[in-house]
Coordinates of C-alpha atoms in Angstrom, one line a residue:
M1 CA -18.7 108.7 -88.6
Q2 CA -19.6 109.2 -92.3
R3 CA -16.8 111.8 -92.6
L4 CA -14.3 109.3 -91.2
T5 CA -15.5 106.7 -93.6
E6 CA -15.1 109.1 -96.5
Q7 CA -11.5 109.9 -95.4
L8 CA -10.6 106.2 -95.1
V9 CA -12.0 105.6 -98.6
A10 CA -10.0 108.5 -99.9
S11 CA -6.9 107.3 -98.2
V12 CA -7.2 103.8 -99.6
T13 CA -7.7 105.3 -103.1
V14 CA -4.5 107.4 -102.7
L15 CA -2.6 104.4 -101.5
E16 CA -3.7 102.3 -104.4
T17 CA -2.7 105.1 -106.9
V18 CA 0.7 105.5 -105.2
S19 CA 1.2 101.7 -105.2
Q20 CA 0.3 101.4 -108.8
G21 CA 2.7 104.2 -109.7
V22 CA 5.5 102.7 -107.7
F23 CA 5.0 99.3 -109.3
I24 CA 5.0 100.8 -112.8
T25 CA 8.2 102.8 -112.1
V26 CA 10.0 99.9 -110.4
S27 CA 9.1 97.5 -113.3
Q28 CA 10.3 100.0 -115.9
Y29 CA 13.6 100.4 -114.1
A30 CA 13.9 96.6 -113.7
T31 CA 13.2 96.1 -117.4
T32 CA 15.8 98.7 -118.4
A33 CA 18.4 97.1 -116.1
A34 CA 17.6 93.7 -117.6
F35 CA 18.0 94.9 -121.2
A36 CA 21.3 96.6 -120.3
A37 CA 22.6 93.4 -118.6
I38 CA 21.6 91.2 -121.6
A39 CA 23.4 93.8 -123.9
V40 CA 26.6 93.7 -121.8
L41 CA 26.7 89.9 -121.9
T42 CA 26.0 89.8 -125.6
V43 CA 28.8 92.4 -126.3
R44 CA 31.1 90.2 -124.1
D45 CA 30.4 87.2 -126.3
W46 CA 31.0 89.2 -129.4
L47 CA 34.4 90.5 -128.1
A48 CA 35.4 87.0 -127.3
T49 CA 34.7 85.8 -130.9
R50 CA 34.7 88.9 -133.1
D51 CA 32.1 87.1 -135.3
M52 CA 30.2 89.4 -137.6
S53 CA 26.8 87.9 -136.9
R54 CA 27.4 88.2 -133.1
M55 CA 28.3 91.8 -133.7
Y56 CA 24.9 92.5 -135.3
L57 CA 23.1 90.8 -132.4
A58 CA 25.1 92.9 -129.9
L59 CA 24.2 96.0 -131.8
A60 CA 20.5 95.1 -131.9
I61 CA 20.1 94.4 -128.2
G62 CA 22.6 97.2 -127.2
S63 CA 20.5 99.7 -129.2
L64 CA 17.3 98.6 -127.5
A65 CA 18.9 98.9 -124.1
A66 CA 20.2 102.4 -125.0
V67 CA 16.6 103.5 -126.0
S68 CA 15.3 102.1 -122.7
I69 CA 17.9 103.9 -120.7
L70 CA 17.3 107.2 -122.6
G71 CA 13.6 106.9 -121.8
Q72 CA 14.2 106.4 -118.1
V73 CA 16.7 109.3 -117.9
G74 CA 14.2 111.5 -119.8
K75 CA 11.6 110.9 -117.1
V76 CA 14.1 111.9 -114.4
L77 CA 15.5 115.0 -116.1
G78 CA 12.2 116.2 -117.6
P79 CA 10.8 117.3 -121.0
A80 CA 13.9 119.4 -121.9
F81 CA 16.2 116.4 -122.0
A82 CA 13.5 114.2 -123.6
S83 CA 13.2 116.7 -126.5
A84 CA 16.9 117.1 -126.9
S85 CA 17.5 113.4 -126.9
A86 CA 14.6 112.6 -129.3
Y87 CA 16.9 112.6 -132.3
V88 CA 19.3 110.2 -130.7
T89 CA 16.4 108.0 -129.6
I90 CA 14.9 107.9 -133.1
T91 CA 18.2 107.0 -134.7
V92 CA 19.2 104.3 -132.1
F93 CA 15.8 102.7 -132.2
L94 CA 15.9 102.3 -135.9
V95 CA 19.4 101.0 -135.7
S96 CA 18.3 98.3 -133.4
G97 CA 15.8 97.1 -136.0
L98 CA 18.2 97.4 -138.8
A99 CA 20.9 95.5 -136.9
L100 CA 18.6 92.5 -136.5
L101 CA 17.9 92.5 -140.2
L102 CA 21.7 92.6 -140.8
F103 CA 22.1 89.6 -138.6
R104 CA 19.5 87.9 -140.7
H105 CA 21.4 88.9 -143.8
A106 CA 24.6 87.5 -142.2
V107 CA 23.1 84.0 -141.7
I108 CA 20.4 83.9 -144.3
P109 CA 21.5 86.4 -147.0
L110 CA 19.1 88.8 -148.7
K111 CA 19.5 89.8 -152.3
P112 CA 21.8 92.9 -152.5
R113 CA 19.0 94.9 -154.1
T114 CA 16.6 94.0 -151.4
L115 CA 19.1 94.9 -148.7
R116 CA 19.8 98.3 -150.3
L117 CA 16.1 99.0 -150.6
V118 CA 15.4 98.2 -146.9
V119 CA 18.4 100.3 -145.7
G120 CA 17.1 103.2 -147.9
I121 CA 13.6 102.9 -146.3
V122 CA 15.0 102.9 -142.8
V123 CA 17.1 106.0 -143.5
A124 CA 14.2 107.8 -145.1
T125 CA 12.0 106.9 -142.1
G126 CA 14.6 108.3 -139.7
L127 CA 14.9 111.5 -141.7
L128 CA 11.1 111.9 -141.7
E129 CA 10.9 111.5 -137.9
I130 CA 13.8 113.8 -137.2
A131 CA 12.4 116.5 -139.6
V132 CA 8.9 116.3 -137.9
Q133 CA 10.6 116.6 -134.5
A134 CA 12.9 119.5 -135.5
I135 CA 10.2 121.5 -137.3
F136 CA 7.1 121.0 -135.2
G137 CA 8.2 119.3 -132.0
R138 CA 5.1 118.4 -130.0
T139 CA 2.9 120.8 -132.1
A140 CA 3.0 118.8 -135.3
P141 CA -0.4 118.5 -137.1
R142 CA -2.3 115.4 -136.1
P143 CA -2.3 113.8 -139.6
L144 CA 1.4 114.3 -139.9
Q145 CA 2.0 112.8 -136.5
L146 CA 0.0 109.8 -137.4
V147 CA 1.9 109.3 -140.7
A148 CA 5.3 109.7 -139.1
A149 CA 4.4 107.4 -136.2
A150 CA 2.9 104.7 -138.4
A151 CA 5.9 104.8 -140.7
F152 CA 8.3 104.6 -137.8
V153 CA 6.6 101.6 -136.1
L154 CA 5.9 99.7 -139.3
V155 CA 9.4 100.0 -140.6
W156 CA 10.9 98.9 -137.3
S157 CA 8.4 96.1 -137.0
G158 CA 9.2 94.9 -140.5
C159 CA 13.0 95.0 -139.8
V160 CA 12.6 92.7 -136.8
G161 CA 9.5 90.8 -137.7
E162 CA 10.7 89.2 -140.9
P163 CA 14.0 88.0 -139.4
S164 CA 12.1 86.7 -136.4
V165 CA 9.8 84.6 -138.5
R166 CA 12.7 83.4 -140.6
L167 CA 14.6 82.3 -137.5
W168 CA 11.6 80.5 -136.2
F169 CA 11.2 78.3 -139.3
A170 CA 15.0 77.9 -139.7
A171 CA 15.1 76.5 -136.2
R172 CA 13.2 73.4 -137.2
R173 CA 16.3 71.8 -138.7
R174 CA 18.6 72.6 -135.8
T175 CA 19.6 70.7 -132.6
V176 CA 17.4 71.1 -129.5
V177 CA 19.6 73.9 -127.9
Q178 CA 20.0 75.9 -131.1
R179 CA 16.3 75.5 -131.8
A180 CA 15.3 76.7 -128.4
R181 CA 17.6 79.7 -128.5
M182 CA 16.5 80.8 -132.0
R183 CA 12.8 80.5 -131.1
A184 CA 13.2 82.3 -127.8
L185 CA 14.8 85.2 -129.7
S186 CA 12.1 85.1 -132.3
L187 CA 9.3 85.2 -129.7
G188 CA 11.0 88.0 -127.8
Y189 CA 11.2 90.3 -130.8
L190 CA 7.7 89.4 -132.0
A191 CA 6.4 90.2 -128.6
I192 CA 8.0 93.6 -128.8
V193 CA 6.3 94.2 -132.1
A194 CA 3.0 93.1 -130.7
L195 CA 3.4 95.6 -127.8
L196 CA 4.2 98.4 -130.1
L197 CA 1.2 97.8 -132.3
A198 CA -1.0 97.4 -129.2
A199 CA 0.2 100.7 -127.8
I200 CA -0.7 102.4 -131.1
F201 CA -4.2 100.9 -131.4
T202 CA -5.0 101.5 -127.7
A203 CA -3.4 104.9 -127.3
S204 CA -6.7 106.3 -125.8
L205 CA -6.3 104.0 -122.8
A206 CA -2.7 104.8 -122.1
A207 CA -3.6 106.9 -119.0
Q208 CA -5.5 104.1 -117.3
P209 CA -3.5 102.6 -114.4
A210 CA -4.7 99.0 -115.2
F211 CA -3.6 99.5 -118.8
Q212 CA -0.1 100.7 -117.7
I213 CA 0.3 97.8 -115.3
G214 CA -0.6 95.4 -118.0
F215 CA 2.0 96.8 -120.4
A216 CA 4.6 96.8 -117.6
L217 CA 3.9 93.1 -116.9
A218 CA 4.0 92.3 -120.6
T219 CA 7.3 94.1 -121.0
I220 CA 8.8 92.2 -118.0
A221 CA 7.6 88.9 -119.6
I222 CA 9.7 89.7 -122.7
V223 CA 13.0 89.8 -120.8
P224 CA 13.3 86.0 -120.1
L225 CA 12.7 85.3 -123.8
L226 CA 15.5 87.7 -124.9
Y227 CA 17.8 86.4 -122.2
A228 CA 17.2 82.8 -123.3
G229 CA 17.8 83.8 -126.9
F230 CA 20.9 86.0 -126.5
V231 CA 22.8 84.6 -123.6
P232 CA 21.1 81.6 -122.0
P233 CA 22.6 80.4 -118.7
A234 CA 24.2 77.0 -118.3
W235 CA 21.4 75.6 -116.3
L236 CA 18.8 76.5 -119.0
R237 CA 21.0 74.9 -121.7
R238 CA 21.3 71.8 -119.6
T239 CA 17.5 71.6 -119.3
W240 CA 17.1 72.0 -123.0
R241 CA 19.7 69.3 -123.6
Q242 CA 18.0 66.6 -121.5
S243 CA 16.1 65.3 -124.5
E244 CA 19.4 64.6 -126.3
E245 CA 21.2 62.8 -123.5
D246 CA 20.1 59.4 -124.8
K247 CA 21.8 60.1 -128.0
F248 CA 25.1 60.9 -126.2
Q249 CA 24.8 57.7 -124.1
Q250 CA 24.3 55.6 -127.3
A251 CA 27.3 57.4 -128.9
T252 CA 29.4 56.5 -125.8
R253 CA 28.3 52.8 -126.0
D254 CA 29.3 52.7 -129.7
I255 CA 32.9 53.8 -128.8
V256 CA 33.2 50.6 -126.7
L257 CA 31.5 48.4 -129.3
F258 CA 33.7 49.4 -132.2
A259 CA 36.9 50.1 -130.4
A260 CA 38.7 47.0 -131.9
D261 CA 38.1 48.2 -135.5
P262 CA 39.7 51.7 -136.1
G263 CA 37.9 52.2 -139.5
A264 CA 34.5 51.3 -138.1
L265 CA 35.1 53.4 -135.0
A266 CA 36.1 56.4 -137.1
Q267 CA 33.0 56.1 -139.3
R268 CA 30.6 55.5 -136.3
S269 CA 32.2 58.4 -134.3
L270 CA 31.8 60.7 -137.3
E271 CA 28.2 59.8 -137.7
W272 CA 27.4 60.5 -134.0
A273 CA 29.4 63.7 -134.0
I274 CA 27.2 65.0 -136.9
R275 CA 24.0 63.9 -135.2
L276 CA 25.0 65.4 -131.8
T277 CA 26.0 68.8 -133.3
G278 CA 23.5 69.2 -136.1
A279 CA 26.3 69.6 -138.6
D280 CA 25.7 69.2 -142.3
A281 CA 28.6 66.9 -143.1
G282 CA 32.1 66.0 -141.9
L283 CA 35.3 63.9 -142.0
F284 CA 37.5 62.0 -139.6
L285 CA 41.2 62.8 -140.1
S286 CA 44.3 60.9 -139.0
G287 CA 47.2 63.2 -139.4
A288 CA 47.1 66.0 -141.9
R289 CA 46.1 64.0 -145.0
T290 CA 44.8 60.6 -144.1
I291 CA 41.0 60.4 -144.2
L292 CA 39.5 57.6 -142.2
A293 CA 35.9 58.5 -142.8
T294 CA 33.7 61.0 -144.5
Q295 CA 29.9 61.7 -144.6
G296 CA 27.9 64.0 -146.9
L297 CA 30.9 65.8 -148.4
A298 CA 31.5 66.8 -152.0
A299 CA 35.1 66.5 -153.3
D300 CA 35.6 70.3 -153.0
D301 CA 34.4 70.3 -149.5
V302 CA 36.8 67.6 -148.5
A303 CA 39.7 69.7 -149.6
T304 CA 38.2 72.8 -147.9
L305 CA 37.8 71.0 -144.5
Q306 CA 41.4 69.6 -144.7
A307 CA 42.8 73.1 -145.3
A308 CA 40.7 74.5 -142.5
A309 CA 41.9 71.8 -140.1
A310 CA 45.5 72.4 -141.1
G311 CA 45.3 76.1 -140.5
A312 CA 43.1 76.1 -137.5
G313 CA 45.8 76.5 -134.9
G314 CA 44.0 76.5 -131.5
R315 CA 40.6 77.5 -132.9
T316 CA 37.7 75.1 -132.8
V317 CA 35.3 77.1 -135.0
I318 CA 36.6 78.5 -138.3
P319 CA 34.3 80.6 -140.5
L320 CA 34.5 79.8 -144.2
G321 CA 32.4 82.6 -145.6
G322 CA 30.4 82.0 -148.8
I323 CA 26.7 82.6 -149.5
P324 CA 25.1 81.4 -147.3
P325 CA 28.1 81.4 -145.0
R326 CA 29.4 78.2 -143.6
S327 CA 31.8 77.3 -140.8
V328 CA 34.0 74.4 -139.7
M329 CA 33.7 72.9 -136.2
M330 CA 36.6 70.7 -135.2
A331 CA 37.9 68.7 -132.2
R332 CA 41.3 67.2 -132.0
L333 CA 41.9 63.7 -130.6
H334 CA 44.9 62.9 -128.5
V335 CA 45.8 59.9 -130.7
N336 CA 47.7 59.9 -134.0
D337 CA 47.1 63.6 -134.5
A338 CA 43.5 62.8 -135.4
A339 CA 40.6 65.2 -135.6
I340 CA 36.9 65.2 -136.2
V341 CA 36.1 68.0 -138.6
L342 CA 32.5 69.0 -139.3
L343 CA 30.9 71.3 -141.8
G344 CA 28.4 73.6 -140.1
G345 CA 25.9 76.2 -141.4
P346 CA 25.6 79.9 -140.7
F347 CA 24.1 79.5 -137.2
T348 CA 27.0 77.5 -135.8
P349 CA 29.2 80.4 -134.6
V350 CA 26.2 82.1 -132.9
F351 CA 24.0 79.4 -131.5
G352 CA 26.3 76.4 -131.6
T353 CA 28.4 76.9 -128.4
D354 CA 26.8 73.9 -126.7
E355 CA 27.3 71.7 -129.7
E356 CA 30.9 72.7 -129.8
A357 CA 31.3 71.7 -126.1
W358 CA 29.6 68.3 -126.9
L359 CA 32.0 67.7 -129.8
Q360 CA 35.1 68.4 -127.6
Q361 CA 33.7 66.0 -124.9
Y362 CA 32.9 63.3 -127.4
A363 CA 36.3 63.6 -129.1
A364 CA 38.0 63.2 -125.7
M365 CA 36.0 60.0 -125.1
V366 CA 36.9 58.6 -128.6
S367 CA 40.6 59.3 -127.8
T368 CA 40.6 57.0 -124.7

């Protein structure tokens, strides 16, 4: 009887170990698949717009997905593949961090000297890691391993940490959907940094099943944040937008209230368009040159927006460049060749897709 009990206990222990291993493996594959899916959707959005800032975002998440895929393939093919692909993994991982910094530079420009310095540090860190891997492999002296690993993690963390914090604070002045996306993206990357640092400081516990399960769960929890930041689904954007529906209803009522006075309607419509989209300023055009209303525009900006509207063609978002970069968001009305033309900031092409849709819907209502 005692022997049977011991066998049952041993069997339960084996089953628990196998179950834990299966859970960890499945969660890792699921996380890799999720990263790859987010990367594909982000690349799709970039290909649709060819916007530079979207390109950097696609490169950032695409590189992270590539690192995750290489890690899973290495586990299947064994140490030989892992060693051979180490140089690629090092390079791609650093590129993922640098790409997010370049996105930050595209929307909130760094000083040229600062950008060159950071790029130099990233390149030097990559060369150090590759040199250690090429010369010593897994037999590098312990102090050298620690220095190389610390430099690698700290440089990557700095590349993504500073932009994440910047995005978080910049989100305060944005509309609700833009704010939610920017902060989800920030939290997702800051969570990755926290996981990396935790992995370093708790390396002695890495073999513990409970520790591995905790890390697997934490990694899975990051996926929804990145998904919401990079490519939020329509239902999630609608949920975020609920708090601004009252504004849209009030804007709709004003159309009826001021319909008899074209000048007042133009001014009121422009004010609501700016509030609904989070734009900085704008104008209401009737024809190519007649301005019915303006708000918050300098004289030079009026001419810039008129020129952008004249050359827009079928586009609704037109980048203007500059430092920091600005963009024009416009919606044409089906009356008198009129248009609402808004001056947006650097985040409009990336995070302003919902606001663009709102503007088109509102312009259609003003036209009726």
